[in-house]
PDB file of C-alpha atoms in Angstrom:
ATOM      1  CA  MET M   1      -3.085 -19.748 -20.416  1.00 88.00           C
ATOM      2  CA  GLY M   2      -2.672 -20.481 -16.712  1.00 90.00           C
ATOM      3  CA  VAL M   3      -6.098 -22.130 -16.530  1.00 90.00           C
ATOM      4  CA  ALA M   4      -5.332 -24.240 -19.603  1.00 90.00           C
ATOM      5  CA  VAL M   5      -1.932 -25.421 -18.323  1.00 93.00           C
ATOM      6  CA  THR M   6      -3.362 -26.224 -14.887  1.00 93.00           C
ATOM      7  CA  ALA M   7      -6.323 -28.088 -16.408  1.00 93.00           C
ATOM      8  CA  VAL M   8      -4.162 -30.213 -18.735  1.00 93.00           C
ATOM      9  CA  LEU M   9      -1.637 -31.217 -16.052  1.00 94.00           C
ATOM     10  CA  THR M  10      -4.444 -32.011 -13.609  1.00 93.00           C
ATOM     11  CA  ALA M  11      -6.206 -34.017 -16.333  1.00 93.00           C
ATOM     12  CA  LEU M  12      -3.140 -36.191 -16.877  1.00 94.00           C
ATOM     13  CA  ALA M  13      -2.986 -36.963 -13.161  1.00 93.00           C
ATOM     14  CA  ALA M  14      -6.745 -37.607 -12.988  1.00 93.00           C
ATOM     15  CA  MET M  15      -6.532 -40.087 -15.884  1.00 92.00           C
ATOM     16  CA  TRP M  16      -4.045 -42.159 -13.899  1.00 92.00           C
ATOM     17  CA  LEU M  17      -5.513 -41.753 -10.407  1.00 92.00           C
ATOM     18  CA  LEU M  18      -9.217 -42.059 -11.256  1.00 90.00           C
ATOM     19  CA  ASP M  19      -9.142 -44.102 -14.471  1.00 89.00           C
ATOM     20  CA  LEU M  20     -10.795 -41.386 -16.573  1.00 88.00           C
ATOM     21  CA  GLY M  21     -10.560 -40.575 -20.257  1.00 88.00           C
ATOM     22  CA  PHE M  22      -8.695 -37.448 -21.339  1.00 90.00           C
ATOM     23  CA  ILE M  23     -11.813 -35.298 -21.892  1.00 88.00           C
ATOM     24  CA  GLU M  24     -13.266 -36.415 -18.553  1.00 90.00           C
ATOM     25  CA  GLY M  25      -9.962 -35.684 -16.840  1.00 91.00           C
ATOM     26  CA  LEU M  26      -9.809 -32.314 -18.586  1.00 92.00           C
ATOM     27  CA  LEU M  27     -13.286 -31.495 -17.275  1.00 92.00           C
ATOM     28  CA  LEU M  28     -12.118 -32.205 -13.728  1.00 92.00           C
ATOM     29  CA  GLY M  29      -8.992 -30.128 -14.393  1.00 93.00           C
ATOM     30  CA  ALA M  30     -11.100 -27.194 -15.629  1.00 92.00           C
ATOM     31  CA  VAL M  31     -13.306 -27.438 -12.539  1.00 92.00           C
ATOM     32  CA  LEU M  32     -10.243 -27.158 -10.282  1.00 92.00           C
ATOM     33  CA  ALA M  33      -8.240 -24.647 -12.344  1.00 90.00           C
ATOM     34  CA  SER M  34      -9.551 -21.344 -10.962  1.00 86.00           C
ATOM     35  CA  THR M  35      -8.398 -19.745  -7.703  1.00 86.00           C
ATOM     36  CA  ASP M  36     -10.389 -17.909  -5.045  1.00 79.00           C
ATOM     37  CA  ALA M  37      -9.361 -14.310  -4.352  1.00 69.00           C
ATOM     38  CA  ALA M  38     -11.730 -14.025  -1.382  1.00 71.00           C
ATOM     39  CA  ALA M  39     -10.074 -16.964   0.382  1.00 74.00           C
ATOM     40  CA  VAL M  40      -6.545 -15.734  -0.347  1.00 75.00           C
ATOM     41  CA  PHE M  41      -7.011 -12.174   0.889  1.00 73.00           C
ATOM     42  CA  PHE M  42      -9.212 -13.106   3.850  1.00 76.00           C
ATOM     43  CA  LEU M  43      -6.493 -15.448   5.122  1.00 76.00           C
ATOM     44  CA  LEU M  44      -3.708 -12.953   4.392  1.00 74.00           C
ATOM     45  CA  ARG M  45      -5.527 -10.283   6.410  1.00 75.00           C
ATOM     46  CA  GLY M  46      -6.236 -12.762   9.190  1.00 74.00           C
ATOM     47  CA  ALA M  47      -2.557 -13.677   9.384  1.00 71.00           C
ATOM     48  CA  GLY M  48      -1.514 -10.011   9.390  1.00 74.00           C
ATOM     49  CA  ILE M  49       0.496 -10.346   6.157  1.00 77.00           C
ATOM     50  CA  ALA M  50       1.119  -7.454   3.782  1.00 82.00           C
ATOM     51  CA  LEU M  51       2.512  -8.223   0.322  1.00 84.00           C
ATOM     52  CA  PRO M  52       4.426  -6.167  -2.257  1.00 86.00           C
ATOM     53  CA  LYS M  53       2.023  -4.292  -4.500  1.00 87.00           C
ATOM     54  CA  ARG M  54       2.997  -6.267  -7.613  1.00 88.00           C
ATOM     55  CA  VAL M  55       2.483  -9.676  -5.967  1.00 88.00           C
ATOM     56  CA  ASN M  56      -0.776  -8.531  -4.386  1.00 83.00           C
ATOM     57  CA  GLY M  57      -2.013  -7.207  -7.742  1.00 85.00           C
ATOM     58  CA  VAL M  58      -1.176 -10.425  -9.592  1.00 88.00           C
ATOM     59  CA  LEU M  59      -3.046 -12.560  -7.056  1.00 85.00           C
ATOM     60  CA  GLU M  60      -6.069 -10.274  -7.189  1.00 80.00           C
ATOM     61  CA  ILE M  61      -6.390  -9.879 -10.956  1.00 82.00           C
ATOM     62  CA  GLU M  62      -5.615 -13.555 -11.548  1.00 85.00           C
ATOM     63  CA  SER M  63      -8.367 -14.765  -9.243  1.00 77.00           C
ATOM     64  CA  GLY M  64     -10.906 -12.449 -10.854  1.00 74.00           C
ATOM     65  CA  SER M  65      -9.953 -13.152 -14.450  1.00 79.00           C
ATOM     66  CA  ASN M  66      -9.460 -16.912 -14.363  1.00 84.00           C
ATOM     67  CA  ASP M  67     -13.041 -17.682 -13.274  1.00 81.00           C
ATOM     68  CA  PRO M  68     -14.567 -16.827 -16.698  1.00 80.00           C
ATOM     69  CA  VAL M  69     -12.069 -19.082 -18.501  1.00 83.00           C
ATOM     70  CA  ALA M  70     -12.724 -21.953 -16.076  1.00 87.00           C
ATOM     71  CA  VAL M  71     -16.487 -21.491 -16.473  1.00 85.00           C
ATOM     72  CA  PHE M  72     -16.132 -21.450 -20.267  1.00 83.00           C
ATOM     73  CA  LEU M  73     -14.032 -24.619 -20.322  1.00 86.00           C
ATOM     74  CA  THR M  74     -16.320 -26.438 -17.881  1.00 89.00           C
ATOM     75  CA  VAL M  75     -19.490 -25.613 -19.797  1.00 84.00           C
ATOM     76  CA  LEU M  76     -17.779 -26.460 -23.091  1.00 83.00           C
ATOM     77  CA  LEU M  77     -16.568 -29.855 -21.863  1.00 86.00           C
ATOM     78  CA  CYS M  78     -19.946 -30.662 -20.270  1.00 86.00           C
ATOM     79  CA  THR M  79     -21.536 -29.928 -23.660  1.00 82.00           C
ATOM     80  CA  TRP M  80     -18.924 -32.049 -25.419  1.00 82.00           C
ATOM     81  CA  LEU M  81     -19.526 -35.047 -23.145  1.00 84.00           C
ATOM     82  CA  SER M  82     -23.323 -34.751 -23.228  1.00 81.00           C
ATOM     83  CA  VAL M  83     -23.965 -33.691 -26.845  1.00 77.00           C
ATOM     84  CA  GLY M  84     -20.705 -34.333 -28.680  1.00 69.00           C
ATOM     85  CA  ASP M  85     -20.960 -31.305 -31.012  1.00 63.00           C
ATOM     86  CA  VAL M  86     -18.912 -28.244 -30.054  1.00 63.00           C
ATOM     87  CA  GLY M  87     -18.351 -26.755 -33.517  1.00 65.00           C
ATOM     88  CA  GLY M  88     -14.750 -27.841 -34.102  1.00 67.00           C
ATOM     89  CA  PRO M  89     -11.584 -25.834 -33.338  1.00 68.00           C
ATOM     90  CA  ALA M  90     -12.753 -22.767 -35.288  1.00 74.00           C
ATOM     91  CA  GLY M  91     -16.079 -22.733 -33.462  1.00 72.00           C
ATOM     92  CA  LEU M  92     -14.340 -23.083 -30.104  1.00 72.00           C
ATOM     93  CA  ALA M  93     -11.941 -20.224 -30.827  1.00 76.00           C
ATOM     94  CA  LEU M  94     -14.773 -17.975 -32.012  1.00 81.00           C
ATOM     95  CA  THR M  95     -16.871 -18.750 -28.943  1.00 79.00           C
ATOM     96  CA  LEU M  96     -13.955 -18.036 -26.586  1.00 80.00           C
ATOM     97  CA  VAL M  97     -13.151 -14.724 -28.312  1.00 85.00           C
ATOM     98  CA  LEU M  98     -16.832 -13.745 -28.182  1.00 86.00           C
ATOM     99  CA  HIS M  99     -17.000 -14.517 -24.458  1.00 85.00           C
ATOM    100  CA  LEU M 100     -13.897 -12.489 -23.654  1.00 86.00           C
ATOM    101  CA  VAL M 101     -14.511  -9.518 -25.962  1.00 91.00           C
ATOM    102  CA  LEU M 102     -18.154  -9.075 -24.930  1.00 92.00           C
ATOM    103  CA  GLY M 103     -17.235  -9.599 -21.274  1.00 91.00           C
ATOM    104  CA  LEU M 104     -14.544  -6.922 -21.385  1.00 92.00           C
ATOM    105  CA  GLY M 105     -16.492  -4.447 -23.532  1.00 95.00           C
ATOM    106  CA  LEU M 106     -19.820  -4.682 -21.704  1.00 96.00           C
ATOM    107  CA  GLY M 107     -18.006  -4.693 -18.365  1.00 95.00           C
ATOM    108  CA  VAL M 108     -16.329  -1.358 -19.123  1.00 96.00           C
ATOM    109  CA  LEU M 109     -19.574   0.098 -20.490  1.00 96.00           C
ATOM    110  CA  GLY M 110     -21.604  -1.212 -17.570  1.00 96.00           C
ATOM    111  CA  GLY M 111     -19.202   0.159 -14.972  1.00 95.00           C
ATOM    112  CA  ARG M 112     -19.308   3.613 -16.570  1.00 95.00           C
ATOM    113  CA  LEU M 113     -23.109   3.589 -16.805  1.00 95.00           C
ATOM    114  CA  ILE M 114     -23.469   2.567 -13.147  1.00 95.00           C
ATOM    115  CA  ALA M 115     -21.076   5.367 -12.103  1.00 94.00           C
ATOM    116  CA  LEU M 116     -22.967   7.840 -14.303  1.00 94.00           C
ATOM    117  CA  GLY M 117     -26.294   6.807 -12.786  1.00 93.00           C
ATOM    118  CA  LEU M 118     -25.027   7.088  -9.213  1.00 92.00           C
ATOM    119  CA  ASN M 119     -23.675  10.594  -9.872  1.00 91.00           C
ATOM    120  CA  ARG M 120     -26.526  11.967 -11.998  1.00 92.00           C
ATOM    121  CA  LEU M 121     -29.669  10.505 -10.396  1.00 90.00           C
ATOM    122  CA  ALA M 122     -31.059  12.181  -7.278  1.00 88.00           C
ATOM    123  CA  LEU M 123     -31.510   8.987  -5.272  1.00 87.00           C
ATOM    124  CA  PRO M 124     -32.411   8.792  -1.576  1.00 88.00           C
ATOM    125  CA  GLU M 125     -29.405   7.863   0.537  1.00 79.00           C
ATOM    126  CA  GLY M 126     -30.363   4.224   1.039  1.00 84.00           C
ATOM    127  CA  LEU M 127     -30.891   3.504  -2.665  1.00 91.00           C
ATOM    128  CA  HIS M 128     -27.336   4.050  -3.900  1.00 91.00           C
ATOM    129  CA  PRO M 129     -26.153   0.556  -2.895  1.00 91.00           C
ATOM    130  CA  LEU M 130     -29.284  -1.047  -4.353  1.00 92.00           C
ATOM    131  CA  PHE M 131     -28.756   0.828  -7.623  1.00 93.00           C
ATOM    132  CA  ALA M 132     -25.168  -0.468  -7.825  1.00 93.00           C
ATOM    133  CA  LEU M 133     -26.285  -4.010  -7.004  1.00 93.00           C
ATOM    134  CA  ALA M 134     -29.059  -3.887  -9.590  1.00 94.00           C
ATOM    135  CA  GLY M 135     -26.578  -2.536 -12.118  1.00 95.00           C
ATOM    136  CA  ALA M 136     -24.230  -5.458 -11.462  1.00 94.00           C
ATOM    137  CA  VAL M 137     -27.044  -7.980 -11.946  1.00 95.00           C
ATOM    138  CA  GLY M 138     -28.080  -6.160 -15.126  1.00 96.00           C
ATOM    139  CA  VAL M 139     -24.538  -6.211 -16.555  1.00 96.00           C
ATOM    140  CA  PHE M 140     -24.273  -9.936 -15.813  1.00 95.00           C
ATOM    141  CA  ALA M 141     -27.660 -10.734 -17.366  1.00 96.00           C
ATOM    142  CA  VAL M 142     -27.220  -8.654 -20.531  1.00 96.00           C
ATOM    143  CA  THR M 143     -23.735 -10.031 -21.184  1.00 95.00           C
ATOM    144  CA  ASN M 144     -24.892 -13.633 -20.730  1.00 91.00           C
ATOM    145  CA  THR M 145     -27.878 -13.036 -22.998  1.00 94.00           C
ATOM    146  CA  LEU M 146     -25.506 -11.841 -25.731  1.00 92.00           C
ATOM    147  CA  HIS M 147     -23.339 -14.982 -25.157  1.00 86.00           C
ATOM    148  CA  GLY M 148     -20.502 -13.119 -23.474  1.00 88.00           C
ATOM    149  CA  SER M 149     -18.887 -13.882 -20.123  1.00 86.00           C
ATOM    150  CA  GLY M 150     -21.104 -12.399 -17.435  1.00 88.00           C
ATOM    151  CA  PHE M 151     -18.523 -13.239 -14.755  1.00 84.00           C
ATOM    152  CA  LEU M 152     -15.823 -11.245 -16.543  1.00 86.00           C
ATOM    153  CA  ALA M 153     -18.219  -8.380 -17.299  1.00 92.00           C
ATOM    154  CA  VAL M 154     -19.275  -7.952 -13.661  1.00 91.00           C
ATOM    155  CA  TYR M 155     -15.668  -8.127 -12.480  1.00 87.00           C
ATOM    156  CA  VAL M 156     -14.519  -5.483 -14.975  1.00 91.00           C
ATOM    157  CA  ALA M 157     -17.553  -3.298 -14.189  1.00 94.00           C
ATOM    158  CA  GLY M 158     -16.554  -3.384 -10.521  1.00 91.00           C
ATOM    159  CA  LEU M 159     -12.984  -2.376 -11.364  1.00 88.00           C
ATOM    160  CA  VAL M 160     -14.208   0.527 -13.519  1.00 92.00           C
ATOM    161  CA  LEU M 161     -16.695   1.691 -10.880  1.00 91.00           C
ATOM    162  CA  GLY M 162     -14.060   1.483  -8.137  1.00 87.00           C
ATOM    163  CA  GLN M 163     -11.704   3.840 -10.007  1.00 88.00           C
ATOM    164  CA  LYS M 164     -14.263   6.613 -10.528  1.00 88.00           C
ATOM    165  CA  PRO M 165     -15.365   9.336  -8.098  1.00 89.00           C
ATOM    166  CA  VAL M 166     -18.838   8.105  -7.179  1.00 87.00           C
ATOM    167  CA  ARG M 167     -21.444   9.581  -4.876  1.00 86.00           C
ATOM    168  CA  ALA M 168     -22.023   7.670  -1.583  1.00 85.00           C
ATOM    169  CA  ILE M 169     -19.229   5.200  -2.420  1.00 86.00           C
ATOM    170  CA  ALA M 170     -18.611   4.393   1.274  1.00 86.00           C
ATOM    171  CA  ASN M 171     -22.256   3.410   1.710  1.00 88.00           C
ATOM    172  CA  VAL M 172     -22.203   1.402  -1.513  1.00 89.00           C
ATOM    173  CA  THR M 173     -19.046  -0.473  -0.458  1.00 88.00           C
ATOM    174  CA  THR M 174     -20.381  -1.294   3.004  1.00 89.00           C
ATOM    175  CA  VAL M 175     -23.657  -2.704   1.706  1.00 90.00           C
ATOM    176  CA  LEU M 176     -21.957  -4.670  -1.083  1.00 87.00           C
ATOM    177  CA  ASN M 177     -19.552  -6.198   1.449  1.00 86.00           C
ATOM    178  CA  ALA M 178     -22.515  -7.312   3.547  1.00 90.00           C
ATOM    179  CA  SER M 179     -24.242  -8.686   0.439  1.00 88.00           C
ATOM    180  CA  THR M 180     -21.089 -10.610  -0.456  1.00 83.00           C
ATOM    181  CA  TRP M 181     -20.953 -12.310   2.943  1.00 85.00           C
ATOM    182  CA  LEU M 182     -24.667 -13.160   2.721  1.00 89.00           C
ATOM    183  CA  ALA M 183     -24.249 -14.605  -0.789  1.00 85.00           C
ATOM    184  CA  GLN M 184     -21.211 -16.654   0.229  1.00 80.00           C
ATOM    185  CA  GLY M 185     -23.031 -18.057   3.257  1.00 85.00           C
ATOM    186  CA  GLY M 186     -26.025 -19.044   1.143  1.00 87.00           C
ATOM    187  CA  MET M 187     -23.819 -20.576  -1.536  1.00 82.00           C
ATOM    188  CA  PHE M 188     -21.819 -22.696   0.918  1.00 81.00           C
ATOM    189  CA  LEU M 189     -25.039 -23.851   2.584  1.00 86.00           C
ATOM    190  CA  LEU M 190     -26.505 -25.000  -0.738  1.00 83.00           C
ATOM    191  CA  LEU M 191     -23.264 -26.644  -1.861  1.00 80.00           C
ATOM    192  CA  GLY M 192     -22.899 -28.390   1.482  1.00 82.00           C
ATOM    193  CA  MET M 193     -26.344 -29.931   1.072  1.00 85.00           C
ATOM    194  CA  LEU M 194     -25.058 -31.766  -2.019  1.00 83.00           C
ATOM    195  CA  VAL M 195     -22.270 -33.487  -0.070  1.00 86.00           C
ATOM    196  CA  ILE M 196     -22.650 -37.064   1.193  1.00 87.00           C
ATOM    197  CA  PRO M 197     -19.727 -37.751   3.584  1.00 87.00           C
ATOM    198  CA  SER M 198     -19.691 -41.519   2.983  1.00 86.00           C
ATOM    199  CA  ARG M 199     -19.143 -40.931  -0.733  1.00 87.00           C
ATOM    200  CA  LEU M 200     -16.259 -38.577   0.003  1.00 89.00           C
ATOM    201  CA  LEU M 201     -14.509 -41.416   1.815  1.00 89.00           C
ATOM    202  CA  ASP M 202     -14.795 -43.592  -1.300  1.00 88.00           C
ATOM    203  CA  VAL M 203     -12.600 -41.194  -3.307  1.00 90.00           C
ATOM    204  CA  LEU M 204     -10.497 -39.792  -0.454  1.00 90.00           C
ATOM    205  CA  GLY M 205      -7.186 -41.410  -1.439  1.00 92.00           C
ATOM    206  CA  PRO M 206      -7.154 -40.488  -5.153  1.00 93.00           C
ATOM    207  CA  ALA M 207      -8.585 -37.032  -4.387  1.00 93.00           C
ATOM    208  CA  LEU M 208      -5.810 -36.264  -1.886  1.00 95.00           C
ATOM    209  CA  ALA M 209      -3.215 -37.435  -4.413  1.00 95.00           C
ATOM    210  CA  LEU M 210      -4.804 -35.207  -7.066  1.00 94.00           C
ATOM    211  CA  ALA M 211      -4.752 -32.272  -4.626  1.00 94.00           C
ATOM    212  CA  ALA M 212      -1.021 -32.856  -4.101  1.00 94.00           C
ATOM    213  CA  VAL M 213      -0.408 -32.860  -7.872  1.00 94.00           C
ATOM    214  CA  LEU M 214      -2.447 -29.670  -8.248  1.00 93.00           C
ATOM    215  CA  MET M 215      -0.634 -27.838  -5.433  1.00 93.00           C
ATOM    216  CA  LEU M 216       2.893 -29.115  -6.002  1.00 93.00           C
ATOM    217  CA  VAL M 217       3.074 -29.566  -9.795  1.00 94.00           C
ATOM    218  CA  ALA M 218       0.230 -28.132 -11.895  1.00 93.00           C
ATOM    219  CA  ARG M 219      -0.145 -24.761 -10.170  1.00 93.00           C
ATOM    220  CA  PRO M 220       3.598 -23.979  -9.821  1.00 93.00           C
ATOM    221  CA  VAL M 221       4.296 -24.972 -13.456  1.00 94.00           C
ATOM    222  CA  ALA M 222       1.402 -22.822 -14.715  1.00 93.00           C
ATOM    223  CA  VAL M 223       2.500 -19.823 -12.636  1.00 93.00           C
ATOM    224  CA  ALA M 224       6.154 -20.111 -13.650  1.00 93.00           C
ATOM    225  CA  THR M 225       5.178 -20.409 -17.322  1.00 93.00           C
ATOM    226  CA  CYS M 226       2.870 -17.396 -17.259  1.00 92.00           C
ATOM    227  CA  LEU M 227       5.090 -15.078 -15.189  1.00 92.00           C
ATOM    228  CA  ALA M 228       8.417 -15.940 -16.862  1.00 89.00           C
ATOM    229  CA  PRO M 229       8.279 -13.069 -19.424  1.00 91.00           C
ATOM    230  CA  PHE M 230       7.496 -10.369 -16.836  1.00 90.00           C
ATOM    231  CA  GLY M 231      10.654 -10.176 -14.764  1.00 87.00           C
ATOM    232  CA  PHE M 232       9.330 -11.549 -11.502  1.00 89.00           C
ATOM    233  CA  HIS M 233      11.847 -12.733  -8.922  1.00 90.00           C
ATOM    234  CA  LYS M 234      11.974 -16.475  -8.259  1.00 91.00           C
ATOM    235  CA  ARG M 235      10.836 -15.858  -4.677  1.00 91.00           C
ATOM    236  CA  GLU M 236       7.722 -14.039  -5.914  1.00 91.00           C
ATOM    237  CA  ILE M 237       6.954 -16.765  -8.460  1.00 92.00           C
ATOM    238  CA  GLY M 238       7.371 -19.404  -5.755  1.00 92.00           C
ATOM    239  CA  PHE M 239       4.988 -17.646  -3.373  1.00 91.00           C
ATOM    240  CA  ILE M 240       2.351 -16.967  -6.044  1.00 91.00           C
ATOM    241  CA  GLY M 241       2.617 -20.595  -7.104  1.00 91.00           C
ATOM    242  CA  TRP M 242       1.893 -21.764  -3.562  1.00 91.00           C
ATOM    243  CA  VAL M 243      -1.040 -19.484  -2.665  1.00 87.00           C
ATOM    244  CA  GLY M 244      -3.408 -20.552  -5.445  1.00 84.00           C
ATOM    245  CA  LEU M 245      -6.170 -21.510  -3.018  1.00 85.00           C
ATOM    246  CA  ARG M 246      -9.231 -23.223  -4.425  1.00 86.00           C
ATOM    247  CA  GLY M 247     -12.617 -22.096  -3.119  1.00 81.00           C
ATOM    248  CA  ALA M 248     -16.339 -22.100  -3.704  1.00 80.00           C
ATOM    249  CA  VAL M 249     -16.017 -21.547  -7.461  1.00 83.00           C
ATOM    250  CA  GLY M 250     -14.479 -24.999  -7.894  1.00 86.00           C
ATOM    251  CA  ILE M 251     -17.283 -26.661  -5.943  1.00 85.00           C
ATOM    252  CA  PHE M 252     -19.872 -24.672  -7.908  1.00 86.00           C
ATOM    253  CA  LEU M 253     -18.340 -25.706 -11.228  1.00 89.00           C
ATOM    254  CA  ALA M 254     -18.296 -29.325 -10.040  1.00 90.00           C
ATOM    255  CA  SER M 255     -22.073 -29.120  -9.681  1.00 88.00           C
ATOM    256  CA  LEU M 256     -22.509 -28.396 -13.422  1.00 89.00           C
ATOM    257  CA  PRO M 257     -21.917 -32.045 -14.456  1.00 90.00           C
ATOM    258  CA  LEU M 258     -24.617 -32.972 -11.916  1.00 87.00           C
ATOM    259  CA  LEU M 259     -27.027 -30.529 -13.544  1.00 86.00           C
ATOM    260  CA  THR M 260     -26.309 -31.935 -17.001  1.00 84.00           C
ATOM    261  CA  ASP M 261     -26.552 -35.524 -15.686  1.00 85.00           C
ATOM    262  CA  LEU M 262     -23.159 -36.607 -17.025  1.00 86.00           C
ATOM    263  CA  PRO M 263     -21.661 -40.023 -16.301  1.00 86.00           C
ATOM    264  CA  ASN M 264     -19.286 -39.815 -13.303  1.00 86.00           C
ATOM    265  CA  ALA M 265     -20.933 -36.547 -12.195  1.00 88.00           C
ATOM    266  CA  ASP M 266     -20.863 -37.632  -8.539  1.00 89.00           C
ATOM    267  CA  LEU M 267     -17.183 -38.476  -8.891  1.00 91.00           C
ATOM    268  CA  TYR M 268     -16.321 -34.993 -10.201  1.00 91.00           C
ATOM    269  CA  PHE M 269     -18.215 -33.303  -7.373  1.00 91.00           C
ATOM    270  CA  ASN M 270     -16.817 -35.446  -4.566  1.00 92.00           C
ATOM    271  CA  VAL M 271     -13.236 -35.199  -5.812  1.00 93.00           C
ATOM    272  CA  ALA M 272     -13.540 -31.438  -6.275  1.00 92.00           C
ATOM    273  CA  PHE M 273     -14.947 -31.046  -2.764  1.00 91.00           C
ATOM    274  CA  VAL M 274     -12.037 -32.965  -1.204  1.00 93.00           C
ATOM    275  CA  VAL M 275      -9.466 -31.044  -3.284  1.00 93.00           C
ATOM    276  CA  VAL M 276     -10.934 -27.640  -2.354  1.00 91.00           C
ATOM    277  CA  VAL M 277     -11.088 -28.442   1.362  1.00 91.00           C
ATOM    278  CA  THR M 278      -7.534 -29.824   1.253  1.00 93.00           C
ATOM    279  CA  SER M 279      -6.299 -26.696  -0.531  1.00 91.00           C
ATOM    280  CA  LEU M 280      -7.903 -24.408   2.036  1.00 88.00           C
ATOM    281  CA  LEU M 281      -6.521 -26.401   4.974  1.00 91.00           C
ATOM    282  CA  VAL M 282      -2.985 -27.032   3.691  1.00 92.00           C
ATOM    283  CA  GLN M 283      -2.296 -23.846   1.743  1.00 88.00           C
ATOM    284  CA  GLY M 284      -4.455 -21.685   3.993  1.00 84.00           C
ATOM    285  CA  TRP M 285      -2.660 -22.675   7.190  1.00 87.00           C
ATOM    286  CA  THR M 286       0.764 -22.273   5.577  1.00 88.00           C
ATOM    287  CA  LEU M 287       0.295 -18.808   4.027  1.00 84.00           C
ATOM    288  CA  LYS M 288       2.230 -16.995   6.758  1.00 84.00           C
ATOM    289  CA  PRO M 289       5.172 -19.457   6.846  1.00 88.00           C
ATOM    290  CA  ALA M 290       5.262 -19.410   3.023  1.00 88.00           C
ATOM    291  CA  ALA M 291       5.397 -15.593   2.941  1.00 86.00           C
ATOM    292  CA  LYS M 292       8.340 -15.677   5.364  1.00 86.00           C
ATOM    293  CA  LEU M 293      10.045 -18.570   3.551  1.00 88.00           C
ATOM    294  CA  PHE M 294       9.900 -16.768   0.192  1.00 89.00           C
ATOM    295  CA  ARG M 295      10.674 -13.414   1.881  1.00 86.00           C
ATOM    296  CA  VAL M 296       7.749 -11.518   0.380  1.00 84.00           C
ATOM    297  CA  ALA M 297       6.012 -10.467   3.625  1.00 79.00           C
ATOM    298  CA  LEU M 298       6.110  -6.730   4.379  1.00 77.00           C
ATOM    299  CA  PRO M 299       5.467  -4.927   7.680  1.00 68.00           C
ATOM    300  CA  ARG M 300       1.728  -4.409   7.858  1.00 63.00           C
ATOM    301  CA  ARG M 301       0.523  -0.813   7.838  1.00 61.00           C
ATOM    302  CA  GLU M 302      -1.919   0.239  10.536  1.00 55.00           C
ATOM    303  CA  THR M 303      -4.446   1.662   8.081  1.00 56.00           C
ATOM    304  CA  ALA M 304      -4.796  -0.061   4.726  1.00 57.00           C
ATOM    305  CA  THR M 305      -5.835   1.952   1.692  1.00 58.00           C
ATOM    306  CA  ARG M 306      -9.412   1.198   0.639  1.00 58.00           C
ATOM    307  CA  ARG M 307      -9.810   0.512  -3.056  1.00 56.00           C
TER     308      ARG M 307
END
């Protein structure tokens, strides 16, 4: 729901600022709708901020679970604009349910199988992390092949694996952390090669205005709407609404229109790039003041619990 609300409000602003049709604006909104957990928690740790468990949990689960919905919407709208046949409302609903159900189900199954393999197989010490990594790739591939959400499946598999007593878990975690940094570095390098600075300047004004709408209107409205039934304090809702940093996922999704050769594909990518960088600079640098302003910052413990 949060992704949908954010995408629609961003689409309305994009229609006015960039002279796009509603579906084109909705595609740009879907590209920018997901948040980046890695960016949020890296900056929180860097600033020495500890959050209440409930706020921390919402930010973490939101960032992991909204990526599959944003990917689904982006691929769907790219197909709509390029082919024009998406199966009608019933077909859309069925496809979304299939993505989510298969992603959840195969994620739980995959996480349990990976844990079972790590505990039952007599592997040499150095192979435990590679087995977990191969299992993650396998869960992603099988789920995608069955037309489920591979992103959701891998995320859920990681949650399941992390809650089970697993042999050599410290070694697995260390190697997966290193693999994550390597993957992020490679991804940013490849995405950066698609950027032409002179073209960013052509859309700088409308893109900055769209970033302001996303940060100040679309994100806060979506967060307030989604958290209203759950008894959150207004201060917590305000802070969660502000720290919805955009990251590499948005830039990656903006490359999908380029791959499908859609009209205005360069526009989507350049605008998304400016919005993501603006989000990281503005929201990233103001995380600590925002935590103090909304009074959600806690004294940081010397040793954080590893999960």
